[in-house]
Amino acid sequence: MSPDTPDPERVADGPGAPGAAARPPAGAENAPTGDTGSSPTGDAGSSPTGDTDSFPPGRSPGESEPPGWPGGLPVPAGTPVTAPGADPLAGYPGVVGAVPGVPATTRRAGGRAAAIALGAALLLTVLGAPLGLLWALVAPGTPVRMTAEGAVYATPQPEQPIAADGWFSLLGLGFGVLAAITLWVVLRRRRGPAGLVAGTLGGLGAAVVAWQVGRRIGLGTFQRLLDTAPPGTDFTKPADLRAGGIDWYGPLPVPHGNLLLAAFGAAVTYTLLAGWSRWPSLRPEPQWDGGWAPGGPGISSEPGDQPAR
């Protein structure tokens, strides 16, 4: 073979030969597997870039891997939300609970709302007493005449009992409407299901109290005249309900008739106020004037500040 003729084996082993990049250099089988920047002890983790085997498939050695945190440990505040395990609310103990489940602040807020609703319902129930006094004042009494056979109506078809039912219905419905508006205005920070339940239960309790208080005004005098009045004596029977009352199903009392009108008025009025509210949360919210939000501890983008509420 002449000197000018290239050797096939040398051409195959040359730098420009196909597959030369995939073929390891001579002596690579006996070279150490650690990085050239590793420590004398052979610890590959001490190199600046780390071992190329530690990178996952599809990631080049020059591309940095986002930091990760073990599951269950808190993520430092200010961590990018794109990092694995990052939590935008991390570092805010007032927002994120220390233990899984419902935070203690949420439980306390729910208990406080229930206590306020119960107190409002009891207050409305107590207000049923003056409502009963008003009903007894405006509702007419039914004329009664004592005969030898007993007391009878002075007229064959008296209209006074119907008027008493009508007055009670109007007063009860108006009371429910006013109660719902008052709860909406006074408990503006507690608007929602708690206010609706308070108005409904309070209206029902107020109607029952008003009925019992109103019907007992003058009832003692009426009973005394029934027992002692001679025949021919005219007197009046106190106002009472004929279109409403309470039925007992075992130990459970179930009101019916116009005793439900106060609760009905409160529920409908409160629902309409909630439906027409301009705030999605039903609570007054600050209006944005288009300018920059003022700085301060309440509104800030610093990782250590509490988020705006």
mmCIF file of C-alpha atoms in Angstrom:
data_model
loop_
_atom_site.group_PDB
_atom_site.id
_atom_site.type_symbol
_atom_site.label_atom_id
_atom_site.label_comp_id
_atom_site.label_asym_id
_atom_site.label_seq_id
_atom_site.Cartn_x
_atom_site.Cartn_y
_atom_site.Cartn_z
ATOM 1 C CA MET A 1 0.000 0.000 0.000
ATOM 2 C CA SER A 2 1.374 3.377 -0.969
ATOM 3 C CA PRO A 3 1.897 6.098 1.584
ATOM 4 C CA ASP A 4 -0.736 8.285 -0.158
ATOM 5 C CA THR A 5 -3.467 5.688 0.230
ATOM 6 C CA PRO A 6 -5.511 6.290 3.416
ATOM 7 C CA ASP A 7 -5.713 3.467 5.843
ATOM 8 C CA PRO A 8 -9.390 2.359 6.266
ATOM 9 C CA GLU A 9 -8.959 1.691 9.953
ATOM 10 C CA ARG A 10 -7.434 5.091 10.566
ATOM 11 C CA VAL A 11 -10.202 6.793 8.624
ATOM 12 C CA ALA A 12 -12.808 5.003 10.719
ATOM 13 C CA ASP A 13 -11.059 6.101 13.901
ATOM 14 C CA GLY A 14 -10.570 9.707 12.810
ATOM 15 C CA PRO A 15 -12.326 12.687 14.348
ATOM 16 C CA GLY A 16 -14.537 13.219 11.313
ATOM 17 C CA ALA A 17 -15.731 9.656 11.073
ATOM 18 C CA PRO A 18 -19.427 8.884 11.581
ATOM 19 C CA GLY A 19 -20.258 7.946 15.165
ATOM 20 C CA ALA A 20 -17.045 9.439 16.505
ATOM 21 C CA ALA A 21 -18.943 11.500 19.060
ATOM 22 C CA ALA A 22 -20.708 8.462 20.429
ATOM 23 C CA ARG A 23 -17.495 6.430 20.720
ATOM 24 C CA PRO A 24 -15.651 6.918 24.066
ATOM 25 C CA PRO A 25 -12.057 8.027 23.820
ATOM 26 C CA ALA A 26 -9.264 5.648 24.322
ATOM 27 C CA GLY A 27 -8.724 4.700 27.926
ATOM 28 C CA ALA A 28 -12.155 5.923 29.032
ATOM 29 C CA GLU A 29 -13.029 2.487 30.370
ATOM 30 C CA ASN A 30 -10.234 2.787 32.935
ATOM 31 C CA ALA A 31 -10.856 6.455 33.787
ATOM 32 C CA PRO A 32 -12.623 7.298 37.108
ATOM 33 C CA THR A 33 -16.348 7.949 36.849
ATOM 34 C CA GLY A 34 -16.295 11.024 39.113
ATOM 35 C CA ASP A 35 -16.226 14.581 37.819
ATOM 36 C CA THR A 36 -12.810 16.272 37.328
ATOM 37 C CA GLY A 37 -13.780 18.775 39.970
ATOM 38 C CA SER A 38 -14.550 16.158 42.590
ATOM 39 C CA SER A 39 -12.798 16.006 45.875
ATOM 40 C CA PRO A 40 -9.896 13.600 46.507
ATOM 41 C CA THR A 41 -12.207 11.352 48.468
ATOM 42 C CA GLY A 42 -14.212 10.631 45.358
ATOM 43 C CA ASP A 43 -17.415 12.429 46.492
ATOM 44 C CA ALA A 44 -19.131 13.352 43.257
ATOM 45 C CA GLY A 45 -21.680 15.573 45.061
ATOM 46 C CA SER A 46 -18.993 18.148 45.906
ATOM 47 C CA SER A 47 -18.613 19.254 42.289
ATOM 48 C CA PRO A 48 -20.152 22.570 41.270
ATOM 49 C CA THR A 49 -22.449 21.087 38.688
ATOM 50 C CA GLY A 50 -22.960 17.641 40.190
ATOM 51 C CA ASP A 51 -22.833 14.307 38.421
ATOM 52 C CA THR A 52 -24.482 14.190 35.006
ATOM 53 C CA ASP A 53 -26.262 10.996 36.059
ATOM 54 C CA SER A 54 -28.293 12.978 38.650
ATOM 55 C CA PHE A 55 -30.217 14.933 36.015
ATOM 56 C CA PRO A 56 -33.577 13.483 35.027
ATOM 57 C CA PRO A 57 -34.198 12.368 31.451
ATOM 58 C CA GLY A 58 -34.966 15.240 29.104
ATOM 59 C CA ARG A 59 -32.945 17.822 31.115
ATOM 60 C CA SER A 60 -29.573 18.993 29.922
ATOM 61 C CA PRO A 61 -26.626 19.212 32.351
ATOM 62 C CA GLY A 62 -26.509 22.995 32.002
ATOM 63 C CA GLU A 63 -30.167 23.517 32.944
ATOM 64 C CA SER A 64 -30.808 24.173 36.637
ATOM 65 C CA GLU A 65 -33.535 22.225 38.420
ATOM 66 C CA PRO A 66 -36.139 24.165 40.473
ATOM 67 C CA PRO A 67 -35.747 23.597 44.193
ATOM 68 C CA GLY A 68 -38.123 21.220 45.855
ATOM 69 C CA TRP A 69 -39.170 20.670 49.442
ATOM 70 C CA PRO A 70 -40.099 17.467 51.242
ATOM 71 C CA GLY A 71 -43.819 16.866 51.577
ATOM 72 C CA GLY A 72 -45.358 18.169 54.769
ATOM 73 C CA LEU A 73 -42.713 20.860 55.426
ATOM 74 C CA PRO A 74 -43.623 24.561 55.163
ATOM 75 C CA VAL A 75 -42.491 26.359 52.037
ATOM 76 C CA PRO A 76 -40.548 29.579 52.679
ATOM 77 C CA ALA A 77 -42.411 32.797 52.011
ATOM 78 C CA GLY A 78 -41.641 34.416 48.688
ATOM 79 C CA THR A 79 -41.091 31.136 46.871
ATOM 80 C CA PRO A 80 -42.200 31.343 43.205
ATOM 81 C CA VAL A 81 -45.559 29.710 42.699
ATOM 82 C CA THR A 82 -44.109 27.720 39.798
ATOM 83 C CA ALA A 83 -41.681 25.871 42.061
ATOM 84 C CA PRO A 84 -42.677 22.336 43.151
ATOM 85 C CA GLY A 85 -44.546 22.402 46.442
ATOM 86 C CA ALA A 86 -44.835 26.196 46.539
ATOM 87 C CA ASP A 87 -47.766 27.700 48.406
ATOM 88 C CA PRO A 88 -48.734 31.352 47.821
ATOM 89 C CA LEU A 89 -50.035 31.597 51.425
ATOM 90 C CA ALA A 90 -46.943 30.055 53.017
ATOM 91 C CA GLY A 91 -45.453 32.168 55.766
ATOM 92 C CA TYR A 92 -48.780 33.690 56.805
ATOM 93 C CA PRO A 93 -49.791 31.983 60.076
ATOM 94 C CA GLY A 94 -52.927 34.106 60.297
ATOM 95 C CA VAL A 95 -54.241 32.631 57.037
ATOM 96 C CA VAL A 96 -52.876 29.103 56.928
ATOM 97 C CA GLY A 97 -53.673 26.841 59.875
ATOM 98 C CA ALA A 98 -50.927 25.033 61.697
ATOM 99 C CA VAL A 99 -52.763 21.730 61.587
ATOM 100 C CA PRO A 100 -54.839 20.138 58.830
ATOM 101 C CA GLY A 101 -58.561 20.772 58.841
ATOM 102 C CA VAL A 102 -60.588 23.886 59.566
ATOM 103 C CA PRO A 103 -58.517 26.636 61.215
ATOM 104 C CA ALA A 104 -59.434 27.654 64.742
ATOM 105 C CA THR A 105 -60.243 31.194 63.585
ATOM 106 C CA THR A 106 -62.849 29.837 61.174
ATOM 107 C CA ARG A 107 -64.439 27.736 63.895
ATOM 108 C CA ARG A 108 -64.551 30.705 66.252
ATOM 109 C CA ALA A 109 -66.087 32.894 63.551
ATOM 110 C CA GLY A 110 -68.778 30.282 62.870
ATOM 111 C CA GLY A 111 -69.603 29.957 66.564
ATOM 112 C CA ARG A 112 -69.745 33.734 66.963
ATOM 113 C CA ALA A 113 -72.121 34.040 63.991
ATOM 114 C CA ALA A 114 -74.403 31.336 65.436
ATOM 115 C CA ALA A 115 -74.434 33.058 68.837
ATOM 116 C CA ILE A 116 -75.303 36.410 67.268
ATOM 117 C CA ALA A 117 -78.101 34.831 65.211
ATOM 118 C CA LEU A 118 -79.532 33.139 68.301
ATOM 119 C CA GLY A 119 -79.369 36.363 70.307
ATOM 120 C CA ALA A 120 -81.112 38.302 67.537
ATOM 121 C CA ALA A 121 -83.857 35.666 67.333
ATOM 122 C CA LEU A 122 -84.425 35.850 71.114
ATOM 123 C CA LEU A 123 -84.580 39.638 70.988
ATOM 124 C CA LEU A 124 -87.207 39.531 68.240
ATOM 125 C CA THR A 125 -89.183 36.988 70.239
ATOM 126 C CA VAL A 126 -89.245 39.294 73.252
ATOM 127 C CA LEU A 127 -90.472 42.125 71.026
ATOM 128 C CA GLY A 128 -93.578 40.023 70.413
ATOM 129 C CA ALA A 129 -94.940 41.212 73.783
ATOM 130 C CA PRO A 130 -95.436 44.864 72.728
ATOM 131 C CA LEU A 131 -96.736 43.563 69.405
ATOM 132 C CA GLY A 132 -99.414 41.644 71.296
ATOM 133 C CA LEU A 133 -100.342 44.760 73.276
ATOM 134 C CA LEU A 134 -100.737 46.679 70.035
ATOM 135 C CA TRP A 135 -102.902 43.929 68.569
ATOM 136 C CA ALA A 136 -105.170 43.879 71.621
ATOM 137 C CA LEU A 137 -105.493 47.661 71.353
ATOM 138 C CA VAL A 138 -106.510 47.833 67.692
ATOM 139 C CA ALA A 139 -108.446 44.563 67.347
ATOM 140 C CA PRO A 140 -112.140 44.968 68.238
ATOM 141 C CA GLY A 141 -113.772 42.791 70.865
ATOM 142 C CA THR A 142 -116.764 40.628 69.976
ATOM 143 C CA PRO A 143 -120.094 41.676 71.610
ATOM 144 C CA VAL A 144 -121.577 38.937 73.833
ATOM 145 C CA ARG A 145 -124.945 38.771 75.627
ATOM 146 C CA MET A 146 -125.676 36.605 78.602
ATOM 147 C CA THR A 147 -128.887 34.553 78.404
ATOM 148 C CA ALA A 148 -130.485 31.918 80.586
ATOM 149 C CA GLU A 149 -128.834 29.245 78.459
ATOM 150 C CA GLY A 150 -125.423 30.928 78.557
ATOM 151 C CA ALA A 151 -123.421 33.542 76.661
ATOM 152 C CA VAL A 152 -124.161 34.026 72.964
ATOM 153 C CA TYR A 153 -123.039 36.477 70.306
ATOM 154 C CA ALA A 154 -125.013 39.691 70.318
ATOM 155 C CA THR A 155 -125.280 39.522 66.506
ATOM 156 C CA PRO A 156 -125.866 36.330 64.500
ATOM 157 C CA GLN A 157 -122.761 36.689 62.297
ATOM 158 C CA PRO A 158 -120.251 38.951 64.047
ATOM 159 C CA GLU A 159 -117.433 40.466 61.981
ATOM 160 C CA GLN A 160 -115.162 41.255 64.920
ATOM 161 C CA PRO A 161 -113.375 37.853 64.949
ATOM 162 C CA ILE A 162 -112.516 38.283 61.258
ATOM 163 C CA ALA A 163 -111.233 41.785 61.938
ATOM 164 C CA ALA A 164 -109.076 40.466 64.783
ATOM 165 C CA ASP A 165 -107.491 37.894 62.443
ATOM 166 C CA GLY A 166 -106.952 40.563 59.814
ATOM 167 C CA TRP A 167 -105.257 42.951 62.231
ATOM 168 C CA PHE A 168 -103.012 40.208 63.532
ATOM 169 C CA SER A 169 -102.011 39.214 60.002
ATOM 170 C CA LEU A 170 -101.168 42.783 59.025
ATOM 171 C CA LEU A 171 -99.226 43.474 62.205
ATOM 172 C CA GLY A 172 -97.344 40.189 61.980
ATOM 173 C CA LEU A 173 -96.407 40.692 58.326
ATOM 174 C CA GLY A 174 -95.266 44.251 58.986
ATOM 175 C CA PHE A 175 -93.271 43.115 62.001
ATOM 176 C CA GLY A 176 -91.463 40.515 59.889
ATOM 177 C CA VAL A 177 -90.602 43.056 57.185
ATOM 178 C CA LEU A 178 -89.267 45.580 59.703
ATOM 179 C CA ALA A 179 -87.313 42.866 61.530
ATOM 180 C CA ALA A 180 -85.584 41.765 58.318
ATOM 181 C CA ILE A 181 -84.654 45.344 57.382
ATOM 182 C CA THR A 182 -83.331 45.988 60.882
ATOM 183 C CA LEU A 183 -81.202 42.850 60.843
ATOM 184 C CA TRP A 184 -79.872 43.751 57.416
ATOM 185 C CA VAL A 185 -78.823 47.222 58.540
ATOM 186 C CA VAL A 186 -77.622 46.511 62.083
ATOM 187 C CA LEU A 187 -75.839 43.208 61.422
ATOM 188 C CA ARG A 188 -74.230 44.371 58.200
ATOM 189 C CA ARG A 189 -71.035 42.440 58.970
ATOM 190 C CA ARG A 190 -73.013 39.227 59.581
ATOM 191 C CA ARG A 191 -75.206 39.241 56.514
ATOM 192 C CA GLY A 192 -75.995 35.847 55.101
ATOM 193 C CA PRO A 193 -77.618 32.642 56.321
ATOM 194 C CA ALA A 194 -77.248 33.668 59.971
ATOM 195 C CA GLY A 195 -79.370 36.788 59.446
ATOM 196 C CA LEU A 196 -81.984 34.859 57.488
ATOM 197 C CA VAL A 197 -82.307 32.205 60.199
ATOM 198 C CA ALA A 198 -82.452 34.850 62.932
ATOM 199 C CA GLY A 199 -85.227 36.755 61.181
ATOM 200 C CA THR A 200 -87.280 33.637 60.451
ATOM 201 C CA LEU A 201 -87.038 32.134 63.939
ATOM 202 C CA GLY A 202 -87.466 35.528 65.596
ATOM 203 C CA GLY A 203 -90.570 36.293 63.546
ATOM 204 C CA LEU A 204 -92.124 32.955 64.422
ATOM 205 C CA GLY A 205 -91.381 33.367 68.123
ATOM 206 C CA ALA A 206 -92.657 36.955 68.141
ATOM 207 C CA ALA A 207 -95.959 35.894 66.551
ATOM 208 C CA VAL A 208 -96.545 33.209 69.177
ATOM 209 C CA VAL A 209 -95.738 35.619 72.022
ATOM 210 C CA ALA A 210 -97.947 38.345 70.536
ATOM 211 C CA TRP A 211 -100.857 35.936 70.221
ATOM 212 C CA GLN A 212 -100.614 34.726 73.805
ATOM 213 C CA VAL A 213 -100.133 38.222 75.220
ATOM 214 C CA GLY A 214 -102.923 39.826 73.178
ATOM 215 C CA ARG A 215 -105.547 37.184 73.850
ATOM 216 C CA ARG A 216 -104.977 37.315 77.600
ATOM 217 C CA ILE A 217 -105.635 41.039 77.926
ATOM 218 C CA GLY A 218 -109.142 41.256 79.384
ATOM 219 C CA LEU A 219 -109.553 37.459 79.420
ATOM 220 C CA GLY A 220 -109.831 37.340 83.216
ATOM 221 C CA THR A 221 -112.683 39.837 83.256
ATOM 222 C CA PHE A 222 -114.458 37.941 80.486
ATOM 223 C CA GLN A 223 -114.231 34.645 82.391
ATOM 224 C CA ARG A 224 -115.557 36.311 85.548
ATOM 225 C CA LEU A 225 -118.576 37.747 83.696
ATOM 226 C CA LEU A 226 -119.326 34.355 82.186
ATOM 227 C CA ASP A 227 -119.605 32.926 85.667
ATOM 228 C CA THR A 228 -121.394 35.770 87.491
ATOM 229 C CA ALA A 229 -123.233 37.944 84.968
ATOM 230 C CA PRO A 230 -127.057 37.760 85.147
ATOM 231 C CA PRO A 231 -129.082 37.127 81.996
ATOM 232 C CA GLY A 232 -129.390 40.158 79.731
ATOM 233 C CA THR A 233 -125.909 41.515 80.520
ATOM 234 C CA ASP A 234 -123.882 42.708 77.499
ATOM 235 C CA PHE A 235 -120.080 42.530 77.499
ATOM 236 C CA THR A 236 -117.282 41.858 75.016
ATOM 237 C CA LYS A 237 -115.041 38.909 74.321
ATOM 238 C CA PRO A 238 -111.300 39.725 73.921
ATOM 239 C CA ALA A 239 -109.661 39.335 70.528
ATOM 240 C CA ASP A 240 -108.490 35.856 69.630
ATOM 241 C CA LEU A 241 -107.316 34.018 66.542
ATOM 242 C CA ARG A 242 -109.561 31.818 64.492
ATOM 243 C CA ALA A 243 -107.297 31.467 61.410
ATOM 244 C CA GLY A 244 -104.195 30.388 63.268
ATOM 245 C CA GLY A 245 -102.903 28.472 66.246
ATOM 246 C CA ILE A 246 -100.638 25.629 67.328
ATOM 247 C CA ASP A 247 -101.223 21.944 66.705
ATOM 248 C CA TRP A 248 -99.416 19.382 68.788
ATOM 249 C CA TYR A 249 -97.953 16.301 67.126
ATOM 250 C CA GLY A 250 -96.818 14.460 70.191
ATOM 251 C CA PRO A 251 -94.323 16.678 72.038
ATOM 252 C CA LEU A 252 -93.687 18.794 68.919
ATOM 253 C CA PRO A 253 -95.660 22.060 68.561
ATOM 254 C CA VAL A 254 -96.401 23.058 64.967
ATOM 255 C CA PRO A 255 -97.749 26.597 64.409
ATOM 256 C CA HIS A 256 -100.019 27.205 61.446
ATOM 257 C CA GLY A 257 -102.188 29.880 59.875
ATOM 258 C CA ASN A 258 -101.445 33.548 60.353
ATOM 259 C CA LEU A 259 -98.893 32.747 63.053
ATOM 260 C CA LEU A 260 -96.492 32.087 60.165
ATOM 261 C CA LEU A 261 -96.896 35.477 58.503
ATOM 262 C CA ALA A 262 -94.229 37.242 60.564
ATOM 263 C CA ALA A 263 -91.642 34.586 59.729
ATOM 264 C CA PHE A 264 -92.757 34.621 56.099
ATOM 265 C CA GLY A 265 -92.386 38.395 55.854
ATOM 266 C CA ALA A 266 -88.928 38.307 57.436
ATOM 267 C CA ALA A 267 -87.678 35.501 55.178
ATOM 268 C CA VAL A 268 -88.983 37.056 51.956
ATOM 269 C CA THR A 269 -87.721 40.552 52.775
ATOM 270 C CA TYR A 270 -84.258 39.358 53.787
ATOM 271 C CA THR A 271 -83.994 37.223 50.657
ATOM 272 C CA LEU A 272 -84.978 40.152 48.444
ATOM 273 C CA LEU A 273 -82.423 42.398 50.135
ATOM 274 C CA ALA A 274 -79.738 39.783 49.537
ATOM 275 C CA GLY A 275 -80.790 39.333 45.915
ATOM 276 C CA TRP A 276 -80.656 43.076 45.212
ATOM 277 C CA SER A 277 -77.410 43.665 47.061
ATOM 278 C CA ARG A 278 -74.663 45.208 44.932
ATOM 279 C CA TRP A 279 -71.948 43.363 46.871
ATOM 280 C CA PRO A 280 -71.328 39.686 46.048
ATOM 281 C CA SER A 281 -70.461 38.977 49.675
ATOM 282 C CA LEU A 282 -73.561 40.915 50.919
ATOM 283 C CA ARG A 283 -71.188 42.985 53.067
ATOM 284 C CA PRO A 284 -70.003 46.529 52.301
ATOM 285 C CA GLU A 285 -66.763 46.421 50.352
ATOM 286 C CA PRO A 286 -64.294 49.276 49.675
ATOM 287 C CA GLN A 287 -64.749 50.928 46.303
ATOM 288 C CA TRP A 288 -61.710 51.290 44.030
ATOM 289 C CA ASP A 289 -61.355 54.812 42.640
ATOM 290 C CA GLY A 290 -58.956 53.795 39.877
ATOM 291 C CA GLY A 291 -55.804 55.037 41.598
ATOM 292 C CA TRP A 292 -52.956 53.233 43.302
ATOM 293 C CA ALA A 293 -53.738 51.411 46.506
ATOM 294 C CA PRO A 294 -52.175 53.078 49.549
ATOM 295 C CA GLY A 295 -49.220 51.361 51.106
ATOM 296 C CA GLY A 296 -49.093 50.068 54.622
ATOM 297 C CA PRO A 297 -49.315 46.847 56.598
ATOM 298 C CA GLY A 298 -52.815 46.148 55.290
ATOM 299 C CA ILE A 299 -51.893 46.237 51.579
ATOM 300 C CA SER A 300 -48.389 45.186 50.684
ATOM 301 C CA SER A 301 -46.528 42.820 48.426
ATOM 302 C CA GLU A 302 -43.731 42.065 50.848
ATOM 303 C CA PRO A 303 -43.388 38.344 51.723
ATOM 304 C CA GLY A 304 -43.461 39.054 55.447
ATOM 305 C CA ASP A 305 -46.630 41.176 55.456
ATOM 306 C CA GLN A 306 -50.091 39.849 56.019
ATOM 307 C CA PRO A 307 -52.228 39.691 52.879
ATOM 308 C CA ALA A 308 -54.938 42.314 52.467
ATOM 309 C CA ARG A 309 -58.406 41.219 53.595
#
